[in-house]
């Protein structure tokens, strides 16, 4: 079965959907924000922000996030949020999985999609590993994101230096998708993970995006390393005792442009961490006698929700919830 083609999720969920359902609605018009979460405050801010901006979204869990407290706790928080926010429409995704973690998520029955990240392997080995994960995932109607090309920066299990980073080759992308059977492709198009993406005025390689999208029409592309690292956020962090020198991210107008060119999933983690860092640094600076975690936690939830609302405007996903709901219900009644 092609991933997600027949399946609508039936997990007593208000609205956890397949990632394919989100991509089918978004492709070429807007991108879904794929936001990483680690704790309860992030979950609450994320859901509030998406409901306030009426946006569908992807909630993604990295291997590190699943190990931080306990994967069951994180998954239970998402199930609870699904109940607390019955109007939300979202998919649950494993971010940067290795083969073992992909199988764990596929077998759990909870995830809409998994990412197998074998981009550091040779082209043929990347295809072989991705193919194994695709076969196992598709049996359960779960879709698979794979990666070709290498982003610079630091992730859970891999550190890629600037010299090692390389853009995705469009010709290889076409062959990779055909041979691996993956459902979406993370492409290296000029971004990198973390808070230090560009040393000058570099940006996205739109020629590469265009070339890949024209060879793979209608096929969802994924942009990792999409945080904007807002300069005012960095300034506030530094003014409150931080030391983020030379931090920089992706220009928002470039994200908007990519979101209509076939980039259907935009991964954001660092910006959420920056909101957390700014709120907590300022809160303890301004109230040094406080030792209660709840006051800054409350501010963080509000500020993170505001960030999500803004970012969904940039992605074009804001305001899409009703139209998505209608197309899901007409597909279900067809
Ligand atoms: O691309 C990686 C994400 O930012 C996840 O980071 O593995 O530290 O949770 P993490
Ligand atoms: P940032 O580091 O730009 O937030 O990217 C996150 C990411 O790609 C998660 O997979
Ligand atoms: Zn990533």
Tab-separated table of C-alpha atoms and ligand atoms in Angstrom:
chain	number	residue	atom	x	y	z
A	1	UNK	CA	0.000	0.000	0.000
A	2	UNK	CA	1.317	3.455	-0.880
A	3	UNK	CA	1.776	5.279	2.396
A	4	UNK	CA	-1.291	6.848	3.822
A	5	UNK	CA	-3.291	6.375	0.621
A	6	UNK	CA	-6.125	4.323	2.095
A	7	UNK	CA	-5.630	4.962	5.741
A	8	UNK	CA	-7.205	7.549	7.894
A	9	UNK	CA	-5.993	7.173	11.401
A	10	UNK	CA	-8.323	5.583	13.867
A	11	UNK	CA	-6.641	5.954	17.187
A	12	UNK	CA	-9.529	7.549	19.012
A	13	UNK	CA	-7.848	10.709	17.885
A	14	UNK	CA	-9.656	13.985	17.398
A	15	UNK	CA	-7.532	14.806	14.398
A	16	UNK	CA	-4.177	13.125	14.051
A	17	UNK	CA	-3.953	12.615	10.291
A	18	UNK	CA	-1.484	11.086	7.878
A	19	UNK	CA	1.360	13.274	6.727
A	20	UNK	CA	0.267	12.521	3.158
A	21	UNK	CA	-3.147	14.077	3.833
A	22	UNK	CA	-1.420	17.281	4.947
A	23	UNK	CA	0.944	17.281	1.965
A	24	UNK	CA	-1.839	16.658	-0.575
A	25	UNK	CA	-3.643	19.771	0.645
A	26	UNK	CA	-0.543	21.954	0.945
A	27	UNK	CA	1.588	21.098	-2.091
A	28	UNK	CA	2.500	24.150	-4.180
A	29	UNK	CA	0.308	26.492	-2.104
A	30	UNK	CA	1.849	26.547	1.345
A	31	UNK	CA	4.159	24.572	3.642
A	32	UNK	CA	3.345	22.813	6.886
A	33	UNK	CA	5.450	23.874	9.840
A	34	UNK	CA	7.168	20.844	11.369
A	35	UNK	CA	7.976	21.864	14.911
A	36	UNK	CA	10.171	19.871	17.342
A	37	UNK	CA	8.982	19.388	20.884
A	38	UNK	CA	10.631	18.174	24.073
A	39	UNK	CA	8.383	19.127	26.976
A	40	UNK	CA	4.880	20.049	28.103
A	41	UNK	CA	5.311	23.812	27.779
A	42	UNK	CA	6.368	23.425	24.143
A	43	UNK	CA	3.381	21.175	23.457
A	44	UNK	CA	0.952	23.706	24.938
A	45	UNK	CA	2.519	26.710	23.177
A	46	UNK	CA	2.588	24.807	19.888
A	47	UNK	CA	-1.078	23.802	19.983
A	48	UNK	CA	-2.232	27.251	21.120
A	49	UNK	CA	-0.227	28.902	18.338
A	50	UNK	CA	-1.618	26.623	15.648
A	51	UNK	CA	-5.199	26.972	16.827
A	52	UNK	CA	-4.876	30.760	17.139
A	53	UNK	CA	-3.610	30.925	13.557
A	54	UNK	CA	-5.945	28.170	12.288
A	55	UNK	CA	-3.069	26.173	10.825
A	56	UNK	CA	-2.509	22.456	10.273
A	57	UNK	CA	0.951	21.378	11.428
A	58	UNK	CA	3.401	18.554	12.041
A	59	UNK	CA	4.646	17.821	15.529
A	60	UNK	CA	8.014	16.126	15.384
A	61	UNK	CA	10.030	14.173	17.906
A	62	UNK	CA	13.749	13.570	17.505
A	63	UNK	CA	15.564	10.568	18.940
A	64	UNK	CA	17.052	12.890	21.571
A	65	UNK	CA	13.635	14.284	22.490
A	66	UNK	CA	12.221	10.774	22.894
A	67	UNK	CA	15.070	9.946	25.286
A	68	UNK	CA	15.038	13.269	27.189
A	69	UNK	CA	12.308	12.348	29.654
A	70	UNK	CA	10.713	9.214	28.228
A	71	UNK	CA	9.179	8.649	24.801
A	72	UNK	CA	5.964	7.432	26.453
A	73	UNK	CA	5.636	10.662	28.398
A	74	UNK	CA	6.108	12.766	25.266
A	75	UNK	CA	3.655	10.680	23.260
A	76	UNK	CA	1.140	10.809	26.113
A	77	UNK	CA	1.407	14.612	26.112
A	78	UNK	CA	0.559	14.656	22.419
A	79	UNK	CA	-2.418	12.348	22.991
A	80	UNK	CA	-3.569	14.657	25.799
A	81	UNK	CA	-3.144	17.746	23.608
A	82	UNK	CA	-5.227	16.018	20.939
A	83	UNK	CA	-8.045	15.903	23.528
A	84	UNK	CA	-7.456	19.383	24.917
A	85	UNK	CA	-7.461	20.920	21.416
A	86	UNK	CA	-10.139	18.958	19.504
A	87	UNK	CA	-10.030	21.422	16.589
A	88	UNK	CA	-6.342	20.858	15.836
A	89	UNK	CA	-5.366	18.891	12.725
A	90	UNK	CA	-1.833	17.573	12.808
A	91	UNK	CA	0.521	14.706	11.998
A	92	UNK	CA	3.074	13.085	14.335
A	93	UNK	CA	6.522	12.554	12.843
A	94	UNK	CA	9.856	11.025	13.883
A	95	UNK	CA	12.624	13.524	13.051
A	96	UNK	CA	16.087	12.271	11.982
A	97	UNK	CA	15.550	8.617	12.794
A	98	UNK	CA	18.042	5.803	12.470
A	99	UNK	CA	16.738	2.449	11.269
A	100	UNK	CA	16.078	1.037	14.737
A	101	UNK	CA	14.176	4.130	15.918
A	102	UNK	CA	12.113	4.156	12.718
A	103	UNK	CA	11.005	0.569	13.374
A	104	UNK	CA	10.166	1.405	16.980
A	105	UNK	CA	7.931	4.277	15.827
A	106	UNK	CA	6.355	2.296	12.988
A	107	UNK	CA	5.541	-0.600	15.319
A	108	UNK	CA	4.107	1.721	17.983
A	109	UNK	CA	1.189	2.594	15.684
A	110	UNK	CA	1.230	6.185	16.934
A	111	UNK	CA	3.286	7.987	14.286
A	112	UNK	CA	1.954	9.353	10.987
A	113	UNK	CA	5.404	9.283	9.401
A	114	UNK	CA	9.069	8.652	10.094
A	115	UNK	CA	12.269	10.145	8.761
A	116	UNK	CA	15.106	7.763	7.999
A	117	UNK	CA	18.280	9.808	7.893
A	118	UNK	CA	20.950	7.810	6.115
A	119	UNK	CA	22.270	10.828	4.214
A	120	UNK	CA	25.753	10.322	5.657
A	121	UNK	CA	25.967	6.896	3.946
A	122	UNK	CA	26.910	6.313	0.286
A	123	UNK	CA	24.171	6.892	-2.320
A	124	UNK	CA	23.497	3.150	-2.756
A	125	UNK	CA	23.591	2.405	0.964
A	126	UNK	CA	21.238	5.342	1.639
A	127	UNK	CA	18.812	3.844	-0.911
A	128	UNK	CA	19.104	0.323	0.550
A	129	UNK	CA	18.441	1.487	4.130
A	130	UNK	CA	15.593	3.788	3.067
A	131	UNK	CA	14.007	0.973	0.993
A	132	UNK	CA	13.969	-1.356	4.029
A	133	UNK	CA	12.260	1.292	6.175
A	134	UNK	CA	9.799	2.165	3.381
A	135	UNK	CA	8.759	-1.486	2.970
A	136	UNK	CA	8.092	-1.860	6.675
A	137	UNK	CA	6.343	1.527	7.025
A	138	UNK	CA	4.090	1.132	3.993
A	139	UNK	CA	2.757	-2.167	5.339
A	140	UNK	CA	1.206	-0.015	8.070
A	141	UNK	CA	0.241	2.977	5.920
A	142	UNK	CA	2.972	5.149	7.430
A	143	UNK	CA	4.904	7.454	5.126
A	144	UNK	CA	8.659	7.887	5.022
A	145	UNK	CA	10.825	10.978	4.639
A	146	UNK	CA	14.376	10.312	3.462
A	147	UNK	CA	17.347	12.650	3.035
A	148	UNK	CA	19.754	13.138	0.175
A	149	UNK	CA	22.636	15.591	0.309
A	150	UNK	CA	24.119	16.833	3.565
A	151	UNK	CA	23.234	19.882	5.614
A	152	UNK	CA	25.958	21.417	7.720
A	153	UNK	CA	25.580	21.765	11.475
A	154	UNK	CA	24.914	19.548	14.457
A	155	UNK	CA	22.201	16.966	14.914
A	156	UNK	CA	21.614	14.223	17.404
A	157	UNK	CA	23.978	11.572	16.055
A	158	UNK	CA	25.898	13.326	13.288
A	159	UNK	CA	28.121	16.403	13.130
A	160	UNK	CA	28.635	17.720	9.590
A	161	UNK	CA	31.312	20.360	9.019
A	162	UNK	CA	30.937	23.156	6.454
A	163	UNK	CA	33.421	21.353	4.177
A	164	UNK	CA	31.466	18.085	4.272
A	165	UNK	CA	28.068	19.700	3.669
A	166	UNK	CA	26.857	19.314	0.075
A	167	UNK	CA	23.761	20.339	-1.831
A	168	UNK	CA	21.373	17.703	-3.192
A	169	UNK	CA	22.078	16.742	-6.786
A	170	UNK	CA	18.722	17.007	-8.656
A	171	UNK	CA	19.490	14.140	-11.017
A	172	UNK	CA	20.371	11.896	-8.086
A	173	UNK	CA	17.221	13.039	-6.272
A	174	UNK	CA	15.057	11.691	-9.085
A	175	UNK	CA	16.837	8.336	-9.071
A	176	UNK	CA	16.822	8.196	-5.278
A	177	UNK	CA	13.066	8.691	-5.013
A	178	UNK	CA	12.320	6.088	-7.681
A	179	UNK	CA	14.611	3.439	-6.242
A	180	UNK	CA	13.931	4.020	-2.532
A	181	UNK	CA	10.144	4.455	-2.739
A	182	UNK	CA	10.235	7.259	-0.151
A	183	UNK	CA	7.215	9.583	0.165
A	184	UNK	CA	9.019	12.879	0.723
A	185	UNK	CA	12.598	14.028	0.383
A	186	UNK	CA	14.684	16.236	2.641
A	187	UNK	CA	16.974	18.161	0.311
A	188	UNK	CA	20.093	20.120	1.134
A	189	UNK	CA	19.338	23.480	-0.476
A	190	UNK	CA	21.617	25.817	1.443
A	191	UNK	CA	20.418	25.641	5.034
A	192	UNK	CA	22.118	24.043	8.018
A	193	UNK	CA	20.991	22.977	11.471
A	194	UNK	CA	21.384	25.208	14.492
A	195	UNK	CA	21.788	28.930	15.180
A	196	UNK	CA	24.786	29.648	12.914
A	197	UNK	CA	23.608	29.064	9.377
A	198	UNK	CA	25.282	31.725	7.305
A	199	UNK	CA	28.490	33.690	7.736
A	200	UNK	CA	27.518	36.247	5.047
A	201	UNK	CA	24.523	36.971	2.874
A	202	UNK	CA	24.077	33.433	1.549
A	203	UNK	CA	20.579	31.993	1.316
A	204	UNK	CA	18.531	29.250	-0.290
A	205	UNK	CA	19.555	27.792	-3.652
A	206	UNK	CA	16.308	28.326	-5.546
A	207	UNK	CA	17.813	26.944	-8.754
A	208	UNK	CA	18.334	23.597	-6.998
A	209	UNK	CA	14.790	23.586	-5.551
A	210	UNK	CA	13.370	24.408	-8.983
A	211	UNK	CA	15.370	21.683	-10.690
A	212	UNK	CA	14.390	19.008	-8.148
A	213	UNK	CA	10.710	20.058	-8.191
A	214	UNK	CA	10.577	19.968	-11.987
A	215	UNK	CA	12.002	16.427	-12.057
A	216	UNK	CA	9.627	15.298	-9.292
A	217	UNK	CA	6.363	17.178	-9.937
A	218	UNK	CA	3.909	16.996	-7.051
A	219	UNK	CA	6.444	15.224	-4.832
A	220	UNK	CA	6.775	16.835	-1.379
A	221	UNK	CA	10.186	18.288	-0.598
A	222	UNK	CA	11.331	18.977	2.943
A	223	UNK	CA	13.525	21.808	4.131
A	224	UNK	CA	15.505	21.123	7.298
A	225	UNK	CA	17.409	23.794	9.166
A	226	UNK	CA	14.691	26.386	8.519
A	227	UNK	CA	14.917	28.508	11.662
A	228	UNK	CA	15.150	32.231	11.025
A	229	UNK	CA	17.191	32.911	14.185
A	230	UNK	CA	15.469	36.317	14.577
A	231	UNK	CA	18.094	39.036	15.214
A	232	UNK	CA	15.959	40.737	17.889
A	233	UNK	CA	15.688	37.418	19.736
A	234	UNK	CA	19.466	36.962	19.638
A	235	UNK	CA	19.962	40.552	20.792
A	236	UNK	CA	17.631	40.064	23.760
A	237	UNK	CA	19.342	36.802	24.723
A	238	UNK	CA	22.751	38.478	24.615
A	239	UNK	CA	21.451	41.488	26.565
A	240	UNK	CA	20.261	39.091	29.266
A	241	UNK	CA	23.635	37.377	29.656
A	242	UNK	CA	23.756	35.086	26.606
A	243	UNK	CA	26.711	34.765	24.255
A	244	UNK	CA	25.320	33.974	20.816
A	245	UNK	CA	27.844	35.763	18.622
A	246	UNK	CA	27.188	35.832	14.862
A	247	UNK	CA	24.017	33.724	15.009
A	248	UNK	CA	21.925	33.907	11.828
A	249	UNK	CA	19.138	32.032	10.059
A	250	UNK	CA	17.015	31.781	6.921
A	251	UNK	CA	15.339	34.980	5.671
A	252	UNK	CA	11.570	34.701	6.021
A	253	UNK	CA	10.780	35.910	2.500
A	254	UNK	CA	12.921	33.023	1.221
A	255	UNK	CA	10.913	30.558	3.314
A	256	UNK	CA	7.676	31.950	1.873
A	257	UNK	CA	8.998	31.611	-1.671
A	258	UNK	CA	10.195	28.025	-1.140
A	259	UNK	CA	6.782	27.115	0.349
A	260	UNK	CA	5.109	27.584	-3.052
A	261	UNK	CA	7.804	25.726	-5.016
A	262	UNK	CA	7.259	22.191	-3.733
A	263	UNK	CA	8.800	22.594	-0.277
A	264	UNK	CA	5.843	21.260	1.695
A	265	UNK	CA	7.411	20.636	5.110
A	266	UNK	CA	9.578	23.213	6.865
A	267	UNK	CA	11.500	21.997	9.924
A	268	UNK	CA	11.960	24.374	12.836
A	269	UNK	CA	13.568	23.627	16.176
A	270	UNK	CA	16.261	26.215	16.922
A	271	UNK	CA	13.848	29.195	16.898
A	272	UNK	CA	11.753	27.516	19.605
A	273	UNK	CA	14.862	27.007	21.705
A	274	UNK	CA	15.729	30.684	21.273
A	275	UNK	CA	12.290	31.747	22.530
A	276	UNK	CA	12.797	29.469	25.541
A	277	UNK	CA	16.282	30.852	26.185
A	278	UNK	CA	15.216	34.523	25.907
A	279	UNK	CA	12.176	34.103	28.156
A	280	UNK	CA	14.068	32.292	30.889
A	281	UNK	CA	17.156	34.515	30.802
A	282	UNK	CA	15.023	37.669	31.001
A	283	UNK	CA	12.720	36.247	33.656
A	284	UNK	CA	15.540	35.338	36.040
A	285	UNK	CA	17.454	38.544	35.292
A	286	UNK	CA	14.380	40.663	36.037
A	287	UNK	CA	13.296	38.738	39.117
A	288	UNK	CA	16.454	37.322	40.723
A	289	UNK	CA	14.606	36.317	43.856
A	290	UNK	CA	12.281	34.003	41.975
A	291	UNK	CA	13.025	30.278	42.006
A	292	UNK	CA	9.637	29.074	40.816
A	293	UNK	CA	9.588	27.423	37.390
A	294	UNK	CA	5.981	28.342	36.681
A	295	UNK	CA	6.240	32.124	36.086
A	296	UNK	CA	8.776	31.821	33.231
A	297	UNK	CA	6.999	28.663	32.027
A	298	UNK	CA	3.754	30.615	31.652
A	299	UNK	CA	5.479	33.421	29.741
A	300	UNK	CA	7.186	30.868	27.511
A	301	UNK	CA	3.913	29.182	26.516
A	302	UNK	CA	2.435	32.536	25.461
A	303	UNK	CA	5.582	33.680	23.653
A	304	UNK	CA	6.046	30.352	21.852
A	305	UNK	CA	2.419	30.418	20.708
A	306	UNK	CA	3.005	33.929	19.313
A	307	UNK	CA	6.093	32.712	17.479
A	308	UNK	CA	4.144	29.806	15.919
A	309	UNK	CA	1.317	32.121	14.831
A	310	UNK	CA	3.807	34.396	13.106
A	311	UNK	CA	5.699	31.539	11.458
A	312	UNK	CA	2.498	30.020	10.090
A	313	UNK	CA	1.817	33.358	8.348
A	314	UNK	CA	5.258	33.105	6.763
A	315	UNK	CA	4.610	29.508	5.644
A	316	UNK	CA	1.125	30.275	4.349
A	317	UNK	CA	-0.379	27.535	6.567
A	318	UNK	CA	-2.244	30.105	8.705
A	319	UNK	CA	-5.957	30.070	7.908
A	320	UNK	CA	-5.852	26.700	6.082
A	321	UNK	CA	-7.510	24.616	8.796
A	322	UNK	CA	-11.114	24.910	7.611
A	323	UNK	CA	-10.329	24.231	3.977
A	324	UNK	CA	-8.295	21.172	5.011
A	325	UNK	CA	-11.121	19.953	7.250
A	326	UNK	CA	-13.573	20.260	4.368
A	327	UNK	CA	-11.349	18.399	1.924
A	328	UNK	CA	-10.703	15.622	4.471
A	329	UNK	CA	-14.406	15.201	5.104
A	330	UNK	CA	-15.334	15.204	1.411
A	331	UNK	CA	-12.621	12.603	0.753
A	332	UNK	CA	-13.981	10.496	3.632
A	333	UNK	CA	-17.560	10.740	2.248
A	334	UNK	CA	-16.578	10.044	-1.389
B	1	LIG	O1	17.640	18.579	13.300
B	1	LIG	C1	17.684	18.303	14.509
B	1	LIG	C2	16.675	18.868	15.423
B	1	LIG	O2	16.975	20.200	15.699
B	1	LIG	C3	16.525	18.021	16.624
B	1	LIG	O3	17.529	18.288	17.563
B	1	LIG	O4	18.255	15.953	18.048
B	1	LIG	O5	18.861	17.847	19.583
B	1	LIG	O6	16.501	17.010	19.444
B	1	LIG	P1	17.804	17.213	18.743
B	2	LIG	P1	16.723	24.362	12.792
B	2	LIG	O1	18.000	24.009	13.463
B	2	LIG	O2	16.901	25.397	11.743
B	2	LIG	O3	15.632	24.719	13.715
B	2	LIG	O4	16.224	23.035	12.007
B	2	LIG	C1	15.531	22.024	12.656
B	2	LIG	C2	15.457	20.772	11.884
B	2	LIG	O5	15.850	20.678	10.739
B	2	LIG	C3	14.838	19.622	12.555
B	2	LIG	O6	14.902	18.473	11.774
B	3	LIG	ZN1	16.703	18.417	10.548
